[in-house]
Short mmCIF file of C-alpha atoms and ligand atoms in Angstrom, two decimals:
data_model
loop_
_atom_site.label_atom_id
_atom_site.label_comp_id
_atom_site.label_asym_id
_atom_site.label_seq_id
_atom_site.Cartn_x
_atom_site.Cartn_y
_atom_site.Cartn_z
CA UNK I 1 -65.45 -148.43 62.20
CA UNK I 2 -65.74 -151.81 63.14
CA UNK I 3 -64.22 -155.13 61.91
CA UNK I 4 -65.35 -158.13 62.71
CA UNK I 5 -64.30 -162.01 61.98
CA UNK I 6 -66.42 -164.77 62.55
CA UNK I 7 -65.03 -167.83 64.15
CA UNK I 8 -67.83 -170.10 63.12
CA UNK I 9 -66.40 -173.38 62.56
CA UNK I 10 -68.27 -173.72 58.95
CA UNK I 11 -66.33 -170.63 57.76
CA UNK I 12 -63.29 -172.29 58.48
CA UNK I 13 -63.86 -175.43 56.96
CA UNK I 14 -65.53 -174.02 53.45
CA UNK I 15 -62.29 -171.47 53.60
CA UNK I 16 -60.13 -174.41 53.49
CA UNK I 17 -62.41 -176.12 50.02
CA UNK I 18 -62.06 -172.42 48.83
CA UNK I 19 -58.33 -172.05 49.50
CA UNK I 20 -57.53 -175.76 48.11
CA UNK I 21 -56.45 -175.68 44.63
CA UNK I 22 -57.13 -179.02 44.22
CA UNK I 23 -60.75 -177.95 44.59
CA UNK I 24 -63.36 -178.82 41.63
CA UNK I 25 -65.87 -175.70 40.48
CA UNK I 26 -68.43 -177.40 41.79
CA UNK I 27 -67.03 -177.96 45.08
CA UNK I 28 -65.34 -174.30 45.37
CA UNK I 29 -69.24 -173.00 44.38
CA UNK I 30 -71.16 -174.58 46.85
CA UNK I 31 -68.53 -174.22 49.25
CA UNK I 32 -68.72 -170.01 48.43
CA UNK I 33 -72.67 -170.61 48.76
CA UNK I 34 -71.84 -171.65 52.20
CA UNK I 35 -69.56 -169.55 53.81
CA UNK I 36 -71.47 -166.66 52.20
CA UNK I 37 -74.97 -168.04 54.26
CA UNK I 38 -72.75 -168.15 57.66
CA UNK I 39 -70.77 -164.48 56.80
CA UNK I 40 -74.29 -162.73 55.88
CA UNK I 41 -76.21 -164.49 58.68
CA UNK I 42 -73.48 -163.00 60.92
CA UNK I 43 -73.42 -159.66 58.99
CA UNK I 44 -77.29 -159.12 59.73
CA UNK I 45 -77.24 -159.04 63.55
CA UNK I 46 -77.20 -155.74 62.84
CA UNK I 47 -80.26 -155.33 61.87
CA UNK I 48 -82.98 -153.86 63.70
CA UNK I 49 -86.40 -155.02 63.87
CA UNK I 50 -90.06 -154.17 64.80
CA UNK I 51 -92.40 -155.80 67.14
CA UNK I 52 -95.39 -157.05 65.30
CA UNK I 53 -98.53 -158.41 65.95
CA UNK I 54 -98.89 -162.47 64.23
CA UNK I 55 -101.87 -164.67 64.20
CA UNK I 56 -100.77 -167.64 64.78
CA UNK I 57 -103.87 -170.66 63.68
CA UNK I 58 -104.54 -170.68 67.38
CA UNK I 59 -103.79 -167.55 68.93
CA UNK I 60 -102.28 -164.25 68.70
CA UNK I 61 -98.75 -163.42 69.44
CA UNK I 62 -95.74 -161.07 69.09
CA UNK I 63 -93.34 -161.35 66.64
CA UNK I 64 -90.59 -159.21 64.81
CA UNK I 65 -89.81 -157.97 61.33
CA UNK I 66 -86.90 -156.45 59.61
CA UNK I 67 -87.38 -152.41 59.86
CA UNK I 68 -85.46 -150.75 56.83
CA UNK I 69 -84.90 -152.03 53.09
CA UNK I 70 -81.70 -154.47 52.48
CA UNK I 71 -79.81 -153.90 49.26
CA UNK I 72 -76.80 -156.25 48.64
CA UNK I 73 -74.15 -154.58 46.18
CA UNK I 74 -72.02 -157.18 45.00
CA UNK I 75 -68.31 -156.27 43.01
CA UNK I 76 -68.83 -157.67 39.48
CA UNK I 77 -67.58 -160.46 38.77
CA UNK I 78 -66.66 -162.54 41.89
CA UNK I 79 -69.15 -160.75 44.39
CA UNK I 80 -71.91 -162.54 41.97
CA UNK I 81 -71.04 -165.50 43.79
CA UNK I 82 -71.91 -164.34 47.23
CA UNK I 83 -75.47 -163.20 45.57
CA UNK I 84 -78.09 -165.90 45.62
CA UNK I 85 -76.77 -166.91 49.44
CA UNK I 86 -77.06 -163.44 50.48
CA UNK I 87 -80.70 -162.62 49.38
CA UNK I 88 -81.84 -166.46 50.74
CA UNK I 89 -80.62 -165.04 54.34
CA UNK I 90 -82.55 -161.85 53.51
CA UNK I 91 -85.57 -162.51 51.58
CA UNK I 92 -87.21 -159.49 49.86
CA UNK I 93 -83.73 -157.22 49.47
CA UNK I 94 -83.13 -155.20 46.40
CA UNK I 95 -80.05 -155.47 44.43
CA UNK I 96 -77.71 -152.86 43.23
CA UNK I 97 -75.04 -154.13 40.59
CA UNK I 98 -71.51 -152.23 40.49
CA UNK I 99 -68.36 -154.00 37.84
CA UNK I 100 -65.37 -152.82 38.72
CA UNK I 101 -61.97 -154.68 37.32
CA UNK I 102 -58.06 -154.11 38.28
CA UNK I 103 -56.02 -153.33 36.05
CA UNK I 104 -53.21 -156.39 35.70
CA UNK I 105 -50.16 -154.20 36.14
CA UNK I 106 -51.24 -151.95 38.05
CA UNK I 107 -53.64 -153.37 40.34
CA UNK I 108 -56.01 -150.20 39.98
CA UNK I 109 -59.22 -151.10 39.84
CA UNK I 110 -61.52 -149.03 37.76
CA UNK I 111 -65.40 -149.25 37.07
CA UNK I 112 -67.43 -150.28 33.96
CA UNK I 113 -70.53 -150.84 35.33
CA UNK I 114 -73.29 -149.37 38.28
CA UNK I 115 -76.95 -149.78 38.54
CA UNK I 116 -78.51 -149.05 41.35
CA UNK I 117 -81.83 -149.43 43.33
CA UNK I 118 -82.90 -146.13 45.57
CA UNK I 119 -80.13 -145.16 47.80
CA UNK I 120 -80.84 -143.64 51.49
CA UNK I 121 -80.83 -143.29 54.59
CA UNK I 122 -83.65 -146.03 55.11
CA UNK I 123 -81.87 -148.80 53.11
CA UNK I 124 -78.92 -150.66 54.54
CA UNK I 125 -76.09 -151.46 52.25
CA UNK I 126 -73.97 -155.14 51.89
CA UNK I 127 -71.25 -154.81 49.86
CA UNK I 128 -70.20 -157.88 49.33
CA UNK I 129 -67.14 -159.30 47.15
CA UNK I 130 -65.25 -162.37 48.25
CA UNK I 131 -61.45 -160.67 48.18
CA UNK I 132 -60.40 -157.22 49.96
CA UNK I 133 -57.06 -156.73 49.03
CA UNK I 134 -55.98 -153.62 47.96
CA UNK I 135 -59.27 -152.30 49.21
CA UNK I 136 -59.34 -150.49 46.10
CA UNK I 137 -62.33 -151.98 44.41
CA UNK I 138 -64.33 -151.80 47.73
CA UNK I 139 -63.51 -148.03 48.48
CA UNK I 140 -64.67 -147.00 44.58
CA UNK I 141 -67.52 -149.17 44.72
CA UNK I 142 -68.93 -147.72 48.38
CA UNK I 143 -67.95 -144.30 47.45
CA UNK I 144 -70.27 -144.59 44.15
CA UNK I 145 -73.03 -145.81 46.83
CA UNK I 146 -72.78 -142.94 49.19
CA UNK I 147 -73.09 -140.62 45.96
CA UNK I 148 -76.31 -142.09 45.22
CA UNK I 149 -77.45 -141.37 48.43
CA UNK I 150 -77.27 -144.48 50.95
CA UNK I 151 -75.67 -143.46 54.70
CA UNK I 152 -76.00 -146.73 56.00
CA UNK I 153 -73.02 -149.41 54.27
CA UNK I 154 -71.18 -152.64 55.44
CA UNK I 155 -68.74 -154.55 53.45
CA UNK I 156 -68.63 -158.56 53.79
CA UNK I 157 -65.80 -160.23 52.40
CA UNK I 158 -64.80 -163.84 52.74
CA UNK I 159 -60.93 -163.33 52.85
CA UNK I 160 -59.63 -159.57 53.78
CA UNK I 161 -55.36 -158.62 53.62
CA UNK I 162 -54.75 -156.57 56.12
CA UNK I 163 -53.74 -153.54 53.87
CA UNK I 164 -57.05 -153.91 52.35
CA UNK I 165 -58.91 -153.19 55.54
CA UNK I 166 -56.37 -150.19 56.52
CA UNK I 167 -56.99 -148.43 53.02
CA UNK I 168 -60.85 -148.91 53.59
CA UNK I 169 -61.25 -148.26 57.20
CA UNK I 170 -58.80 -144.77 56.37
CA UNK I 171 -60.97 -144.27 53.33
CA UNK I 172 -64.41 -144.87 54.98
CA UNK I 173 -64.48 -144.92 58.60
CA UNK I 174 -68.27 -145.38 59.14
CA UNK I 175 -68.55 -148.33 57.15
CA UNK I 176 -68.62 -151.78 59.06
CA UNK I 177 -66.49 -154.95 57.87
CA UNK I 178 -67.29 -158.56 58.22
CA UNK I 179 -64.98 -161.34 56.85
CA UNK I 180 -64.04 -164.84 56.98
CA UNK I 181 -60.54 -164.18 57.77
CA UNK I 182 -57.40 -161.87 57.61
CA UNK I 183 -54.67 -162.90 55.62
CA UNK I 184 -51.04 -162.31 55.96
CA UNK I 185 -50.20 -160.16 53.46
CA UNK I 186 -50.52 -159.03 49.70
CA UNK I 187 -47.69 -160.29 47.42
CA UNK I 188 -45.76 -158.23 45.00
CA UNK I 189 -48.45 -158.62 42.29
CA UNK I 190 -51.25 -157.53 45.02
CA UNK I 191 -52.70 -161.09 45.44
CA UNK I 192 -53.45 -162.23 49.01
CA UNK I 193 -51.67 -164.78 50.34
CA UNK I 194 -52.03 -167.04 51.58
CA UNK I 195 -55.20 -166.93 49.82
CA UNK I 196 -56.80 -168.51 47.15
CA UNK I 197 -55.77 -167.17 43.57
CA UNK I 198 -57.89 -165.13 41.50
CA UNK I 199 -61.64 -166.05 42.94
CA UNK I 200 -63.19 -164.74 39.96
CA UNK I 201 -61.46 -167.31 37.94
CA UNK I 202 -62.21 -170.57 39.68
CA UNK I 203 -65.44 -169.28 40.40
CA UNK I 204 -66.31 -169.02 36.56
CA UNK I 205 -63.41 -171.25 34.74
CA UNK I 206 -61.77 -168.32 33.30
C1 PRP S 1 -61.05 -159.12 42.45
C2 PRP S 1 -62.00 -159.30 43.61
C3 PRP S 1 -62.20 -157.89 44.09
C4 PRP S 1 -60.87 -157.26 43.79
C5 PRP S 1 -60.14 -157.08 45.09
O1 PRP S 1 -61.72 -158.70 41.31
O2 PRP S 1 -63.20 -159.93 43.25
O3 PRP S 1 -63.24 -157.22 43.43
O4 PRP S 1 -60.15 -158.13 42.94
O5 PRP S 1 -58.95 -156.43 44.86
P1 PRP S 1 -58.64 -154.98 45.43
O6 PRP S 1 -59.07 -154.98 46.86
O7 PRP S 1 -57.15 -154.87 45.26
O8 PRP S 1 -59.39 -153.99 44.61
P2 PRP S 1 -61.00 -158.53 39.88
O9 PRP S 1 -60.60 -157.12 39.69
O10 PRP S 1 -59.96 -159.59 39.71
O11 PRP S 1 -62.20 -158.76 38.88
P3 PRP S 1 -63.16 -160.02 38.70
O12 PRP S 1 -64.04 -160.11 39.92
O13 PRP S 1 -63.91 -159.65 37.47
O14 PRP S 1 -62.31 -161.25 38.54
N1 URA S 2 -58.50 -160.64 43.78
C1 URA S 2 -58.49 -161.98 43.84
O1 URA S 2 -59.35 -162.66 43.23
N2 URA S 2 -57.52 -162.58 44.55
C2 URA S 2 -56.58 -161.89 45.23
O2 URA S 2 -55.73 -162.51 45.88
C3 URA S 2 -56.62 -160.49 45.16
C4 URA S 2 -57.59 -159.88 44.43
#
């Protein structure tokens, strides 16, 4: 499986809003909008296209289109935030919709929600959800997608701990990361750090 981290200059200034927690909502949302536009714009190099044929108003030419369907996944509640950025880089993708919550204590997460569009080998999957830290959330959630069929699955996180990425890369070696950047470590309550707190509560004011 492959990881990869962008080094785009944007991701490391809108990581540094996100990671302030001086930042207002407003600021941390836009600045999520805009990593999430560099981080998916990255993430879809990957994708393979078609040549077609375009009519252009004064001649004919050759151009290219997306070949296979584009369903973002995101992690209820914080991968909602990645959402309308990641279908503006990819107009016309589906949506799938998977709530998954960790347990305080425990750090466990466990899921309360999945709807999904048709799963297969023709669609390609973006999980996305801002935090990978246990990896815990992202290995239930993609497992739940390969049940329903899909064979083709990345994951795009804005900040990844590195235990995170060793429990999903042990857990599902065929599926592709892309994040902002790797943290040091999780702390003893399995929070990233350095990080940025709980994204799901600046995000909404929770
Ligand atoms: C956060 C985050 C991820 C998860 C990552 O969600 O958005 O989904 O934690 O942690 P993990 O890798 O250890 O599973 P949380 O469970 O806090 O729920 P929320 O998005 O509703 O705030
Ligand atoms: N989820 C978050 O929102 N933050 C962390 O640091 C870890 C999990």
């Amino acid at each position: 499986m492959s990881i990869e981290l962008s080094s785009h200059p944007l991701v490391r200034h809108y990581i540094t809003i996100l990671r302030d927690s001086e930042t207002p909502t407003e600021d941390f949302r836009r600045a999520c909008t805009g990593i999430t536009t560099v981080l998916m714009t990255e993430a879809a190099k990957q994708l393979d296209v078609d040549t077609v044929s375009v009519q252009t108003p004064l001649e004919r030419t050759e151009g290219a289109r997306i070949t296979g369907d584009v369903v973002f996944v995101p992690i209820l509640r914080a991968g909602l935030g990645m959402l309308d950025a990641a279908m503006a880089v990819v107009p016309g993708s589906s949506v799938g919709y998977i709530g998954l919550e960790r347990d305080e204590a425990t750090a466990e997460a466990s899921c309360y929600y999945s709807k999904m569009p048709e799963l297969g080998a023709a669609q390609i999957v973006y999980v996305i959800d801002p935090m990978l830290a246990t990896g815990g959330s992202a290995i239930q959630s993609i497992e739940q997608i390969k049940k329903e069929g899909a064979t083709r699955i990345s994951m795009v996180s804005i900040i990844a701990a590195p235990e995170g990425i060793a429990a999903l890369q042990e857990a599902h070696p065929d599926v592709s990361i892309m994040t902002g950047v790797i943290d040091r470590e999780l702390d003893e309550n399995k929070y990233i750090r350095p990080g940025l707190g709980d994204f799901g509560d600046r995000l909404f004011r929770t």
